[in-house]
Amino acid sequence: MDNWKDIIRNEKRQAYYQPLREFLQQEYATQTIYPPKEQVFAAMHHTPFLDVKVAILGQDPYINPNEAHGMAFSVLPDARIPPSLRNIYKELEYDVNFIMPRSGYLMPWAKQGILLLNTVLTVRAGQSKSHANRGWETFTDNIIKSLNRHPNKIVFLLWGNSAKAKASLIDTRHKILTAAHPSPLAGGKFFGCRHFSQANDFLQENGQSPIDWQI
């Protein structure tokens, strides 16, 4: 399978997914859940499978209103820039020729082949990790396994412990870079990782065009 539609359809047929589906139906019916139901798979909608050059893995969606829209670390165009994304921008300023933007909408990255994926794709408002251990981890394990079979060499940026746990699913023909989560809760350990320049170096070494990180 070389497209997300077929990959996701296959996952939804697996035994683990039925309890996850039932849990999500109950959660969306009784709680405020982010992102909106129709945006849960937005990362894959906006970055086709065969276009993926870089996969950025985070933890779970933003927990505040009008932020999460199905792409890890990205917020809607009119939303304030969350602290985690601001720290990503600060590292970009340090690492590459990057000017701090006013927007946190990362669609320009998605359109260049950057898959913005969380390890858990939904969350209750105000409650980080509230949808952990419900089946999403298996789903995203299988997404990573699909990417591992990608015809091209991919850069995997694994930020935070939840993302780092996926490293064992990835072959060494790809580039795996790990760092602390960019959240302020990580105490600044994300800074200095220089993942963005390293990603571009790897892409160019393997005959692919570099990412223009500017938003």
GROMACS .gro file of C-alpha atoms in nm:
model
  215
    1MET     CA    1   0.000   0.000   0.000
    2ASP     CA    2   0.139   0.337  -0.098
    3ASN     CA    3  -0.139   0.578  -0.007
    4TRP     CA    4  -0.280   0.687   0.326
    5LYS     CA    5  -0.641   0.614   0.234
    6ASP     CA    6  -0.571   0.243   0.194
    7ILE     CA    7  -0.337   0.232   0.493
    8ILE     CA    8  -0.593   0.398   0.724
    9ARG     CA    9  -0.876   0.180   0.588
   10ASN     CA   10  -0.668  -0.128   0.665
   11GLU     CA   11  -0.598  -0.010   1.021
   12LYS     CA   12  -0.968   0.049   1.083
   13ARG     CA   13  -1.032  -0.318   1.001
   14GLN     CA   14  -0.787  -0.441   1.267
   15ALA     CA   15  -0.911  -0.588   1.596
   16TYR     CA   16  -0.749  -0.319   1.810
   17TYR     CA   17  -0.932  -0.039   1.630
   18GLN     CA   18  -1.288  -0.134   1.726
   19PRO     CA   19  -1.244  -0.052   2.098
   20LEU     CA   20  -1.067   0.272   1.998
   21ARG     CA   21  -1.357   0.364   1.767
   22GLU     CA   22  -1.612   0.298   2.042
   23PHE     CA   23  -1.409   0.499   2.293
   24LEU     CA   24  -1.384   0.794   2.054
   25GLN     CA   25  -1.755   0.788   1.975
   26GLN     CA   26  -1.833   0.812   2.346
   27GLU     CA   27  -1.572   1.083   2.405
   28TYR     CA   28  -1.685   1.303   2.117
   29ALA     CA   29  -2.046   1.262   2.230
   30THR     CA   30  -1.985   1.358   2.593
   31GLN     CA   31  -1.662   1.563   2.614
   32THR     CA   32  -1.481   1.843   2.433
   33ILE     CA   33  -1.223   1.663   2.221
   34TYR     CA   34  -0.944   1.805   2.006
   35PRO     CA   35  -0.901   1.813   1.715
   36PRO     CA   36  -1.251   1.820   1.564
   37LYS     CA   37  -1.357   1.472   1.450
   38GLU     CA   38  -1.320   1.552   1.080
   39GLN     CA   39  -0.958   1.668   1.129
   40VAL     CA   40  -0.817   1.369   1.318
   41PHE     CA   41  -0.629   1.241   1.010
   42ALA     CA   42  -0.546   1.584   0.865
   43ALA     CA   43  -0.169   1.525   0.875
   44MET     CA   44  -0.204   1.240   0.629
   45HIS     CA   45  -0.462   1.421   0.419
   46HIS     CA   46  -0.226   1.713   0.358
   47THR     CA   47   0.096   1.513   0.309
   48PRO     CA   48   0.049   1.220   0.069
   49PHE     CA   49   0.236   0.902   0.155
   50LEU     CA   50   0.472   0.906  -0.142
   51ASP     CA   51   0.554   1.275  -0.080
   52VAL     CA   52   0.680   1.221   0.277
   53LYS     CA   53   1.040   1.334   0.320
   54VAL     CA   54   1.041   1.423   0.690
   55ALA     CA   55   0.823   1.285   0.970
   56ILE     CA   56   0.800   1.496   1.286
   57LEU     CA   57   0.655   1.304   1.580
   58GLY     CA   58   0.513   1.469   1.888
   59GLN     CA   59   0.302   1.349   2.180
   60ASP     CA   60  -0.067   1.439   2.152
   61PRO     CA   61  -0.273   1.737   2.027
   62TYR     CA   62  -0.289   2.079   2.188
   63ILE     CA   63  -0.541   2.092   2.472
   64ASN     CA   64  -0.662   2.453   2.435
   65PRO     CA   65  -0.952   2.581   2.221
   66ASN     CA   66  -0.900   2.674   1.856
   67GLU     CA   67  -0.548   2.528   1.834
   68ALA     CA   68  -0.535   2.161   1.734
   69HIS     CA   69  -0.638   2.081   1.377
   70GLY     CA   70  -0.487   1.740   1.319
   71MET     CA   71  -0.126   1.835   1.241
   72ALA     CA   72   0.129   1.801   1.521
   73PHE     CA   73   0.260   2.132   1.657
   74SER     CA   74   0.057   2.335   1.405
   75VAL     CA   75  -0.227   2.571   1.499
   76LEU     CA   76  -0.490   2.745   1.290
   77PRO     CA   77  -0.379   3.069   1.119
   78ASP     CA   78  -0.544   3.307   1.368
   79ALA     CA   79  -0.437   3.122   1.683
   80ARG     CA   80  -0.159   3.240   1.910
   81ILE     CA   81   0.168   3.051   1.876
   82PRO     CA   82   0.181   2.791   2.158
   83PRO     CA   83   0.491   2.764   2.377
   84SER     CA   84   0.609   2.434   2.220
   85LEU     CA   85   0.594   2.576   1.870
   86ARG     CA   86   0.760   2.899   1.981
   87ASN     CA   87   1.050   2.688   2.108
   88ILE     CA   88   1.065   2.507   1.774
   89TYR     CA   89   1.087   2.846   1.605
   90LYS     CA   90   1.364   2.954   1.844
   91GLU     CA   91   1.566   2.644   1.754
   92LEU     CA   92   1.508   2.717   1.386
   93GLU     CA   93   1.644   3.069   1.437
   94TYR     CA   94   1.954   2.920   1.595
   95ASP     CA   95   1.997   2.638   1.345
   96VAL     CA   96   1.907   2.776   1.002
   97ASN     CA   97   1.833   3.104   0.828
   98PHE     CA   98   1.487   3.147   0.986
   99ILE     CA   99   1.290   3.456   1.079
  100MET     CA  100   1.033   3.424   1.359
  101PRO     CA  101   0.688   3.426   1.191
  102ARG     CA  102   0.360   3.558   1.327
  103SER     CA  103   0.171   3.241   1.236
  104GLY     CA  104   0.180   2.892   1.383
  105TYR     CA  105   0.008   2.738   1.081
  106LEU     CA  106   0.252   2.477   0.948
  107MET     CA  107   0.076   2.396   0.623
  108PRO     CA  108   0.381   2.515   0.423
  109TRP     CA  109   0.575   2.230   0.586
  110ALA     CA  110   0.305   1.973   0.514
  111LYS     CA  111   0.298   2.075   0.148
  112GLN     CA  112   0.674   2.013   0.123
  113GLY     CA  113   0.648   1.655   0.246
  114ILE     CA  114   0.668   1.697   0.623
  115LEU     CA  115   0.430   1.463   0.803
  116LEU     CA  116   0.327   1.631   1.129
  117LEU     CA  117   0.215   1.334   1.336
  118ASN     CA  118   0.142   1.290   1.705
  119THR     CA  119   0.176   0.947   1.865
  120VAL     CA  120  -0.181   0.990   1.998
  121LEU     CA  121  -0.421   1.169   1.763
  122THR     CA  122  -0.692   1.295   2.001
  123VAL     CA  123  -0.716   1.447   2.348
  124ARG     CA  124  -0.971   1.584   2.595
  125ALA     CA  125  -0.975   1.960   2.634
  126GLY     CA  126  -0.736   2.064   2.908
  127GLN     CA  127  -0.608   1.711   2.977
  128SER     CA  128  -0.278   1.608   2.818
  129LYS     CA  129  -0.238   1.233   2.760
  130SER     CA  130  -0.608   1.175   2.835
  131HIS     CA  131  -0.640   0.953   2.527
  132ALA     CA  132  -0.315   0.765   2.581
  133ASN     CA  133  -0.321   0.385   2.597
  134ARG     CA  134  -0.652   0.357   2.412
  135GLY     CA  135  -0.519   0.223   2.084
  136TRP     CA  136  -0.371   0.524   1.909
  137GLU     CA  137  -0.020   0.407   1.991
  138THR     CA  138  -0.080   0.088   1.792
  139PHE     CA  139  -0.221   0.291   1.506
  140THR     CA  140   0.079   0.523   1.492
  141ASP     CA  141   0.320   0.230   1.532
  142ASN     CA  142   0.171   0.091   1.213
  143ILE     CA  143   0.191   0.429   1.040
  144ILE     CA  144   0.563   0.439   1.124
  145LYS     CA  145   0.605   0.082   0.998
  146SER     CA  146   0.442   0.189   0.670
  147LEU     CA  147   0.681   0.482   0.644
  148ASN     CA  148   0.972   0.251   0.718
  149ARG     CA  149   0.885   0.068   0.394
  150HIS     CA  150   0.882   0.395   0.199
  151PRO     CA  151   1.073   0.381  -0.129
  152ASN     CA  152   1.273   0.690  -0.031
  153LYS     CA  153   1.491   0.755   0.270
  154ILE     CA  154   1.302   0.961   0.529
  155VAL     CA  155   1.416   1.183   0.815
  156PHE     CA  156   1.238   1.099   1.139
  157LEU     CA  157   1.242   1.371   1.407
  158LEU     CA  158   1.131   1.209   1.732
  159TRP     CA  159   1.061   1.467   2.001
  160GLY     CA  160   0.980   1.356   2.355
  161ASN     CA  161   0.965   1.011   2.511
  162SER     CA  162   0.642   0.903   2.338
  163ALA     CA  163   0.798   0.976   2.000
  164LYS     CA  164   1.137   0.829   2.087
  165ALA     CA  165   0.965   0.498   2.164
  166LYS     CA  166   0.900   0.461   1.790
  167ALA     CA  167   1.271   0.452   1.702
  168SER     CA  168   1.288   0.072   1.721
  169LEU     CA  169   1.036   0.052   1.433
  170ILE     CA  170   1.265   0.238   1.190
  171ASP     CA  171   1.549   0.090   0.984
  172THR     CA  172   1.887   0.257   0.981
  173ARG     CA  173   1.862   0.340   0.609
  174HIS     CA  174   1.649   0.631   0.727
  175LYS     CA  175   1.777   0.919   0.941
  176ILE     CA  176   1.656   0.907   1.301
  177LEU     CA  177   1.705   1.217   1.516
  178THR     CA  178   1.579   1.230   1.874
  179ALA     CA  179   1.541   1.518   2.118
  180ALA     CA  180   1.350   1.625   2.424
  181HIS     CA  181   1.000   1.755   2.358
  182PRO     CA  182   1.002   2.127   2.269
  183SER     CA  183   0.754   2.197   2.550
  184PRO     CA  184   0.879   2.439   2.819
  185LEU     CA  185   0.818   2.150   3.061
  186ALA     CA  186   1.131   1.986   2.918
  187GLY     CA  187   1.343   2.263   3.067
  188GLY     CA  188   1.504   2.374   2.744
  189LYS     CA  189   1.662   2.037   2.664
  190PHE     CA  190   1.526   2.060   2.309
  191PHE     CA  191   1.749   2.356   2.229
  192GLY     CA  192   2.066   2.288   2.037
  193CYS     CA  193   1.941   1.971   1.869
  194ARG     CA  194   1.998   2.124   1.523
  195HIS     CA  195   1.755   1.878   1.369
  196PHE     CA  196   1.653   2.110   1.088
  197SER     CA  197   1.995   2.155   0.930
  198GLN     CA  198   2.071   1.785   0.981
  199ALA     CA  199   1.746   1.692   0.808
  200ASN     CA  200   1.831   1.904   0.505
  201ASP     CA  201   2.185   1.767   0.491
  202PHE     CA  202   2.050   1.411   0.482
  203LEU     CA  203   1.788   1.489   0.218
  204GLN     CA  204   2.046   1.650  -0.008
  205GLU     CA  205   2.294   1.367   0.045
  206ASN     CA  206   2.022   1.131  -0.079
  207GLY     CA  207   1.922   1.327  -0.386
  208GLN     CA  208   1.619   1.505  -0.244
  209SER     CA  209   1.549   1.876  -0.227
  210PRO     CA  210   1.594   2.042   0.113
  211ILE     CA  211   1.305   2.181   0.317
  212ASP     CA  212   1.241   2.554   0.319
  213TRP     CA  213   1.160   2.585   0.689
  214GLN     CA  214   1.042   2.944   0.672
  215ILE     CA  215   0.672   2.992   0.750
   0.00000   0.00000   0.00000
